[in-house]
Amino acid sequence: MKEIDCEILIVGSGLVGLVAAHSLSSLNFRVLLVDKKNFLDPKLSFQDNRTVAVSEGSKQFLEGLSLWNDLKQYAEPIKKIEVFDRSPKNKIEFRNSISNQNLGYVIENQKFSRVLIDRLNKFEKTKTIYGFDVSNLQFEKGMCKASSEKLTITSKLLVAADGKNSKIRNIVGTKMFKKTYPENALVLTFEHEKNINNTAYEIFYKTGPLAILPMHSKKKYKSTLIWSNNKKILDKMANLNSIFFKNFIEEKIVDYVGNIKKIHSCQFFPLSAHLNESFYGNRIVYVGDSAHSIHPIAGQGWNLGVSDVKKLFKTSKNLRDQIGTISFCKEYNDLTYNKAFQLYQITDKLNSHFKQKNLLYRQLSNIGFGFIENAHVIKNKISKYAMGI
């Protein structure tokens, strides 16, 4: 069996894994990025039509890695967020309190991935191997050995960035807490009639939140919709013919975006959240969805993954000579775990809050909405927390 070695092995070339590869490569480590999928195959077309919401804090980190100049041509700024609780009367409007700065940006996953993959090739010490499916892990002599059928890779540190159903987590046996929601998510990209002027919307219906995010498009008005809804309702919607489906969605959003002109893609996903018991093991750290996943109600899942990468970057910079040691891995865990735990709890409780049907509860909620809308200090604090700054 062929053997190769590196200092840091990153398993998983999703967006978080790619950002991790860039950040650690910028510190001049010998990095090897692997994935069981072959993204370098020219015949492969990206099937993921979703978008990612990039917070201002994540954007600043990407700027520090010299990536933003290549990404900004595909990024649509979010200048304002309007949040509604059941009724247009219950509204909170968020803006960035700093003039000429945005709340965030929306980028298509396909374009984001392509830029990061292309740019990664510029690091001489960084290599990529696609079609590598980890089947076994061994730890000996201060090293981690990851093996597939034909190749063994030796590294000082393994970064698990292999997603929600992490194979690394399963092989190691890291325990996790998991919650499965009774809703699914509908993700739609579509063209529409009205110019929403870089505004994002979050509408809380009794069955779940519906978010509309503006997308970059030179000649047409285009957005992405994410709707958490009862599984039975979404199953019925999936079986509607295209005209009835379009009309059903249009009824919910026509006041915000006008009529739907064209639906580009439609995907359905089960909703769940999880949190690893810890974000580290022997010579291993977990980042992004391999460590945690949260309800999409606040659109913070990907940015939480970038926050992990920031902390891994900081730890690697400060403890370079201890890369992969138990003290290194524990330091990373201590820097990341509390924030992930907090967001896991906050998003779960927010989802429960907005689905409450009790009349008195709803009246109190409406009062709270009005109070926050008129309390600029509180609104600014919420905005800054969401922006990650």
Coordinates of C-alpha atoms in Angstrom, one line a residue, residues 65-278:
L65 CA -6.9 35.1 3.7
S66 CA -6.8 37.2 0.5
L67 CA -9.9 35.3 -0.8
W68 CA -12.6 38.0 -0.8
N69 CA -11.4 39.8 -3.9
D70 CA -12.1 36.7 -6.0
L71 CA -15.4 36.0 -4.2
K72 CA -17.0 39.5 -4.1
Q73 CA -18.0 39.4 -7.8
Y74 CA -20.4 36.6 -6.9
A75 CA -21.5 38.1 -3.5
E76 CA -24.9 39.9 -3.1
P77 CA -24.8 42.2 -0.1
I78 CA -27.5 42.1 2.6
K79 CA -28.0 45.7 3.6
K80 CA -31.2 45.2 5.6
I81 CA -33.1 42.3 7.3
E82 CA -36.8 42.6 8.0
V83 CA -38.2 40.1 10.5
F84 CA -42.0 39.5 10.7
D85 CA -43.8 37.4 13.4
R86 CA -47.0 36.1 11.7
S87 CA -48.2 39.7 10.8
P88 CA -46.7 42.7 9.0
K89 CA -47.5 44.7 12.2
N90 CA -45.0 42.7 14.2
K91 CA -41.8 43.7 12.5
I92 CA -38.1 44.2 13.5
E93 CA -35.8 45.9 11.0
F94 CA -32.0 45.3 11.3
R95 CA -29.2 47.3 9.7
N96 CA -25.5 47.6 10.2
S97 CA -25.0 50.5 12.6
I98 CA -21.7 51.2 10.8
S99 CA -22.3 53.3 7.7
N100 CA -21.2 51.7 4.3
Q101 CA -21.0 48.2 5.9
N102 CA -23.4 45.4 5.3
L103 CA -25.0 42.8 7.5
G104 CA -23.8 40.0 5.3
Y105 CA -23.5 38.5 1.8
V106 CA -25.1 35.7 -0.1
I107 CA -23.0 33.5 -2.5
E108 CA -24.0 30.4 -4.5
N109 CA -22.3 27.3 -3.1
Q110 CA -21.1 26.2 -6.6
K111 CA -19.3 29.5 -7.4
F112 CA -17.9 29.7 -3.8
S113 CA -16.4 26.2 -4.1
R114 CA -14.9 26.7 -7.5
V115 CA -13.1 29.9 -6.4
L116 CA -11.7 28.2 -3.3
I117 CA -10.6 25.0 -5.2
D118 CA -8.9 27.1 -7.9
R119 CA -7.1 29.3 -5.4
L120 CA -5.9 26.4 -3.3
N121 CA -3.7 25.2 -6.1
K122 CA -1.4 28.3 -5.6
F123 CA 0.0 26.9 -2.4
E124 CA 3.1 24.8 -3.2
K125 CA 3.0 22.8 0.0
T126 CA -0.7 22.0 -0.3
K127 CA -2.0 19.0 -2.2
T128 CA -5.5 17.6 -2.9
I129 CA -6.5 14.0 -3.3
Y130 CA -10.1 13.2 -4.4
G131 CA -11.6 9.8 -4.3
F132 CA -10.0 9.1 -0.9
D133 CA -12.5 7.4 1.4
V134 CA -11.2 6.9 4.9
S135 CA -11.8 3.3 6.1
N136 CA -9.4 3.1 9.1
L137 CA -7.5 5.3 11.6
Q138 CA -4.4 4.4 13.6
F139 CA -2.5 6.4 16.2
E140 CA 1.1 5.6 16.9
K141 CA 4.4 7.4 17.6
G142 CA 2.7 10.8 17.8
M143 CA 1.1 10.5 14.4
C144 CA -2.3 9.7 12.9
K145 CA -2.6 7.3 10.0
A146 CA -5.6 7.5 7.8
S147 CA -6.1 4.6 5.4
S148 CA -8.3 3.9 2.4
E149 CA -8.1 0.8 0.2
K150 CA -5.0 1.9 -1.7
L151 CA -3.4 4.7 0.3
T152 CA -2.2 5.5 3.8
I153 CA -1.7 9.2 4.9
T154 CA 0.3 10.0 7.9
S155 CA -0.1 13.4 9.6
K156 CA 0.4 15.2 12.9
L157 CA -3.2 16.5 13.0
L158 CA -6.4 15.3 11.3
V159 CA -9.0 18.0 10.8
A160 CA -12.4 16.3 10.4
A161 CA -14.5 18.5 8.1
D162 CA -16.6 15.7 6.6
G163 CA -20.0 17.0 7.4
K164 CA -23.0 16.1 9.5
N165 CA -22.7 12.4 8.9
S166 CA -18.9 12.5 9.7
K167 CA -17.3 9.1 8.9
I168 CA -14.3 10.2 11.1
R169 CA -16.6 10.7 14.1
N170 CA -18.1 7.3 13.5
I171 CA -14.7 5.5 13.2
V172 CA -13.4 7.3 16.3
G173 CA -16.6 6.8 18.2
T174 CA -17.1 10.4 19.4
K175 CA -20.5 10.7 21.0
M176 CA -23.0 13.4 20.1
F177 CA -26.3 14.8 21.2
K178 CA -28.8 14.9 18.3
K179 CA -32.3 16.3 17.9
T180 CA -34.5 15.5 14.9
Y181 CA -37.1 18.1 14.1
P182 CA -40.6 17.3 12.8
E183 CA -40.1 19.7 9.9
N184 CA -38.2 19.5 6.7
A185 CA -36.7 22.4 4.8
L186 CA -37.6 23.5 1.3
V187 CA -34.7 25.3 -0.5
L188 CA -35.7 27.2 -3.7
T189 CA -33.8 29.5 -6.1
F190 CA -36.0 31.6 -8.3
E191 CA -36.4 34.8 -10.3
H192 CA -39.0 37.3 -9.3
E193 CA -40.7 40.5 -10.3
K194 CA -39.7 43.0 -7.7
N195 CA -36.3 44.5 -6.9
I196 CA -35.9 43.8 -3.1
N197 CA -32.9 46.2 -2.9
N198 CA -30.5 43.9 -1.0
T199 CA -33.1 43.2 1.7
A200 CA -33.4 39.8 3.4
Y201 CA -36.7 38.7 4.9
E202 CA -37.5 36.3 7.7
I203 CA -41.2 35.5 8.1
F204 CA -42.2 33.4 11.1
Y205 CA -45.3 31.3 10.3
K206 CA -46.9 29.0 12.9
T207 CA -45.5 26.0 10.9
G208 CA -42.0 27.3 10.7
P209 CA -39.8 30.2 9.5
L210 CA -39.5 31.3 5.8
A211 CA -36.4 33.2 4.8
I212 CA -35.8 35.1 1.5
L213 CA -32.2 36.0 0.7
P214 CA -31.1 38.2 -2.3
M215 CA -28.8 36.5 -4.8
H216 CA -26.3 38.0 -7.2
S217 CA -27.7 38.4 -10.8
K218 CA -26.7 41.0 -13.3
K219 CA -29.9 41.3 -15.4
K220 CA -32.7 39.7 -13.3
Y221 CA -34.0 39.8 -9.8
K222 CA -33.1 36.5 -8.1
S223 CA -33.4 35.1 -4.6
T224 CA -33.2 32.0 -2.6
L225 CA -35.9 30.8 -0.3
I226 CA -35.5 28.5 2.8
W227 CA -38.7 27.4 4.4
S228 CA -38.9 25.1 7.4
N229 CA -42.3 23.4 7.4
N230 CA -44.3 20.4 8.5
K231 CA -43.0 17.3 6.7
K232 CA -46.5 16.3 5.6
I233 CA -47.1 19.7 4.0
L234 CA -43.8 19.7 2.2
D235 CA -44.4 16.1 1.0
K236 CA -47.7 17.2 -0.5
M237 CA -46.0 20.2 -2.1
A238 CA -43.3 18.0 -3.6
N239 CA -46.1 16.1 -5.5
L240 CA -47.9 19.2 -6.8
N241 CA -47.5 20.0 -10.5
S242 CA -45.3 22.9 -11.3
I243 CA -48.1 25.5 -11.8
F244 CA -49.8 24.7 -8.5
F245 CA -46.4 24.5 -6.7
K246 CA -45.5 28.0 -8.0
N247 CA -48.8 29.5 -7.1
F248 CA -48.6 28.0 -3.5
I249 CA -45.2 29.6 -2.9
E250 CA -46.1 32.8 -4.6
E251 CA -49.1 33.3 -2.3
K252 CA -46.7 33.3 0.7
I253 CA -44.1 35.8 -0.7
V254 CA -45.8 37.9 -3.4
D255 CA -46.0 40.9 -1.0
Y256 CA -42.2 40.9 -0.7
V257 CA -40.8 39.9 -4.1
G258 CA -43.8 40.1 -6.4
N259 CA -44.7 37.3 -8.8
I260 CA -42.4 34.3 -9.3
K261 CA -41.0 34.5 -12.9
K262 CA -39.0 31.3 -13.0
I263 CA -37.9 28.6 -10.5
H264 CA -34.3 27.5 -11.1
S265 CA -34.0 24.7 -8.5
C266 CA -36.0 23.1 -5.7
Q267 CA -34.6 20.8 -3.0
F268 CA -36.0 19.2 0.2
F269 CA -33.9 18.4 3.2
P270 CA -34.7 16.8 6.6
L271 CA -34.0 19.0 9.6
S272 CA -31.9 18.0 12.6
A273 CA -29.3 19.5 14.9
H274 CA -26.5 17.9 16.7
L275 CA -23.5 18.7 19.0
N276 CA -20.5 16.5 19.6
E277 CA -19.7 15.6 23.1
S278 CA -16.3 17.2 22.4

